[in-house]
């Protein structure tokens, strides 16, 4: 009984104090990629990094 309560508290602590909660969002990422026309690297770059800069290097 004490072991299971300890595990529950540890899980709550890990999900609230770390970015481990992002793992829960993985199915949403997969579903979003399924509707994307292109490869996975292009998808990640387009949606999650670097797309806020113009080709000249200036931010919009």
Short mmCIF file of N, CA and C in Angstrom, two decimals:
data_model
loop_
_atom_site.label_atom_id
_atom_site.label_comp_id
_atom_site.label_asym_id
_atom_site.label_seq_id
_atom_site.Cartn_x
_atom_site.Cartn_y
_atom_site.Cartn_z
N UNK A 1 0.82 -1.19 0.00
CA UNK A 1 0.00 0.00 0.00
C UNK A 1 0.87 1.26 0.00
N UNK A 2 1.90 1.29 0.86
CA UNK A 2 2.77 2.45 0.93
C UNK A 2 3.55 2.62 -0.37
N UNK A 3 3.92 1.50 -0.98
CA UNK A 3 4.68 1.57 -2.23
C UNK A 3 3.84 2.18 -3.35
N UNK A 4 2.57 1.78 -3.46
CA UNK A 4 1.72 2.32 -4.52
C UNK A 4 1.42 3.80 -4.29
N UNK A 5 1.24 4.21 -3.06
CA UNK A 5 1.03 5.63 -2.77
C UNK A 5 2.29 6.43 -3.11
N UNK A 6 3.45 5.88 -2.80
CA UNK A 6 4.71 6.54 -3.14
C UNK A 6 4.88 6.70 -4.64
N UNK A 7 4.51 5.67 -5.39
CA UNK A 7 4.60 5.73 -6.86
C UNK A 7 3.66 6.79 -7.41
N UNK A 8 2.45 6.86 -6.86
CA UNK A 8 1.48 7.86 -7.32
C UNK A 8 2.01 9.27 -7.05
N UNK A 9 2.53 9.50 -5.84
CA UNK A 9 3.08 10.82 -5.53
C UNK A 9 4.29 11.15 -6.39
N UNK A 10 5.12 10.18 -6.67
CA UNK A 10 6.27 10.39 -7.54
C UNK A 10 5.82 10.76 -8.96
N UNK A 11 4.81 10.09 -9.47
CA UNK A 11 4.30 10.40 -10.80
C UNK A 11 3.71 11.81 -10.84
N UNK A 12 2.95 12.17 -9.82
CA UNK A 12 2.38 13.52 -9.77
C UNK A 12 3.50 14.56 -9.74
N UNK A 13 4.51 14.31 -8.92
CA UNK A 13 5.65 15.24 -8.83
C UNK A 13 6.36 15.36 -10.18
N UNK A 14 6.63 14.24 -10.84
CA UNK A 14 7.36 14.26 -12.11
C UNK A 14 6.58 14.98 -13.19
N UNK A 15 5.25 14.78 -13.23
CA UNK A 15 4.46 15.43 -14.27
C UNK A 15 4.26 16.91 -14.02
N UNK A 16 4.33 17.35 -12.78
CA UNK A 16 4.11 18.77 -12.50
C UNK A 16 5.38 19.59 -12.46
N UNK A 17 6.53 18.98 -12.22
CA UNK A 17 7.76 19.76 -12.09
C UNK A 17 8.71 19.60 -13.27
N UNK A 18 8.43 18.73 -14.19
CA UNK A 18 9.31 18.52 -15.34
C UNK A 18 8.50 18.66 -16.63
N UNK A 19 9.17 18.52 -17.74
CA UNK A 19 8.51 18.57 -19.04
C UNK A 19 8.00 17.19 -19.47
N UNK A 20 7.94 16.26 -18.54
CA UNK A 20 7.47 14.92 -18.84
C UNK A 20 6.02 14.93 -19.34
N UNK A 21 5.28 15.96 -18.98
CA UNK A 21 3.89 16.08 -19.42
C UNK A 21 3.80 16.20 -20.95
N UNK A 22 4.88 16.61 -21.60
CA UNK A 22 4.88 16.74 -23.06
C UNK A 22 4.70 15.39 -23.75
N UNK A 23 5.05 14.30 -23.07
CA UNK A 23 4.88 12.96 -23.65
C UNK A 23 3.40 12.68 -23.90
N UNK A 24 2.55 13.24 -23.06
CA UNK A 24 1.10 13.03 -23.22
C UNK A 24 0.61 13.64 -24.53
N UNK A 25 1.28 14.69 -25.00
CA UNK A 25 0.87 15.37 -26.23
C UNK A 25 1.34 14.67 -27.50
N UNK A 26 2.09 13.59 -27.38
CA UNK A 26 2.64 12.89 -28.53
C UNK A 26 1.58 12.42 -29.52
N UNK A 27 0.45 11.86 -29.10
CA UNK A 27 -0.57 11.46 -30.08
C UNK A 27 -1.10 12.63 -30.91
N UNK A 28 -1.16 13.82 -30.33
CA UNK A 28 -1.60 15.00 -31.08
C UNK A 28 -0.59 15.35 -32.16
N UNK A 29 0.70 15.24 -31.82
CA UNK A 29 1.76 15.49 -32.80
C UNK A 29 1.67 14.51 -33.95
N UNK A 30 1.46 13.24 -33.66
CA UNK A 30 1.36 12.22 -34.71
C UNK A 30 0.15 12.48 -35.59
N UNK A 31 -0.98 12.85 -34.98
CA UNK A 31 -2.18 13.13 -35.77
C UNK A 31 -1.98 14.35 -36.66
N UNK A 32 -1.33 15.38 -36.14
CA UNK A 32 -1.05 16.58 -36.91
C UNK A 32 -0.11 16.27 -38.08
N UNK A 33 0.91 15.44 -37.84
CA UNK A 33 1.84 15.07 -38.90
C UNK A 33 1.14 14.26 -39.99
N UNK A 34 0.18 13.42 -39.61
CA UNK A 34 -0.52 12.59 -40.59
C UNK A 34 -1.24 13.44 -41.63
N UNK A 35 -1.67 14.64 -41.24
CA UNK A 35 -2.36 15.50 -42.19
C UNK A 35 -1.40 16.41 -42.97
N UNK A 36 -0.11 16.35 -42.66
CA UNK A 36 0.90 17.20 -43.29
C UNK A 36 1.40 16.53 -44.57
N UNK A 37 1.62 17.34 -45.58
CA UNK A 37 2.15 16.82 -46.85
C UNK A 37 3.65 17.11 -46.90
N UNK A 38 4.46 16.15 -46.56
CA UNK A 38 5.90 16.33 -46.56
C UNK A 38 6.55 15.35 -45.59
N UNK A 39 7.88 15.50 -45.43
CA UNK A 39 8.57 14.58 -44.53
C UNK A 39 8.58 15.13 -43.10
N UNK A 40 9.00 14.30 -42.15
CA UNK A 40 8.91 14.64 -40.74
C UNK A 40 9.83 15.79 -40.35
N UNK A 41 11.03 15.84 -40.92
CA UNK A 41 11.96 16.92 -40.59
C UNK A 41 11.40 18.26 -41.03
N UNK A 42 10.88 18.32 -42.25
CA UNK A 42 10.27 19.56 -42.73
C UNK A 42 9.09 19.98 -41.86
N UNK A 43 8.31 19.00 -41.43
CA UNK A 43 7.17 19.26 -40.56
C UNK A 43 7.61 19.90 -39.24
N UNK A 44 8.63 19.32 -38.61
CA UNK A 44 9.11 19.83 -37.33
C UNK A 44 9.68 21.25 -37.49
N UNK A 45 10.48 21.46 -38.52
CA UNK A 45 11.07 22.78 -38.74
C UNK A 45 9.99 23.80 -39.04
N UNK A 46 9.03 23.44 -39.88
CA UNK A 46 7.97 24.36 -40.27
C UNK A 46 7.09 24.76 -39.08
N UNK A 47 6.70 23.79 -38.28
CA UNK A 47 5.74 24.06 -37.21
C UNK A 47 6.36 24.43 -35.87
N UNK A 48 7.57 23.99 -35.61
CA UNK A 48 8.10 24.15 -34.26
C UNK A 48 9.45 24.86 -34.17
N UNK A 49 9.95 25.36 -35.27
CA UNK A 49 11.22 26.08 -35.12
C UNK A 49 11.66 26.81 -36.35
N UNK A 50 12.05 28.06 -36.17
CA UNK A 50 12.68 28.82 -37.22
C UNK A 50 11.77 29.44 -38.25
N UNK A 51 10.50 29.16 -38.24
CA UNK A 51 9.63 29.70 -39.28
C UNK A 51 9.23 31.15 -39.02
N UNK A 52 9.56 31.70 -37.85
CA UNK A 52 9.21 33.09 -37.56
C UNK A 52 10.19 34.08 -38.16
N UNK A 53 11.28 33.59 -38.76
CA UNK A 53 12.26 34.46 -39.39
C UNK A 53 12.07 34.47 -40.90
N UNK A 54 12.28 35.63 -41.48
CA UNK A 54 12.23 35.72 -42.93
C UNK A 54 13.55 35.23 -43.51
N UNK A 55 13.61 35.08 -44.83
CA UNK A 55 14.83 34.58 -45.47
C UNK A 55 16.00 35.54 -45.30
N UNK A 56 15.72 36.82 -45.07
CA UNK A 56 16.79 37.80 -44.89
C UNK A 56 17.37 37.75 -43.49
N UNK A 57 16.75 37.00 -42.60
CA UNK A 57 17.25 36.90 -41.23
C UNK A 57 16.55 37.85 -40.28
N UNK A 58 15.70 38.71 -40.79
CA UNK A 58 14.98 39.65 -39.94
C UNK A 58 13.69 39.00 -39.45
N UNK A 59 13.35 39.31 -38.22
CA UNK A 59 12.10 38.77 -37.68
C UNK A 59 10.94 39.61 -38.15
N UNK A 60 9.80 38.95 -38.33
CA UNK A 60 8.59 39.68 -38.75
C UNK A 60 7.78 40.06 -37.55
#
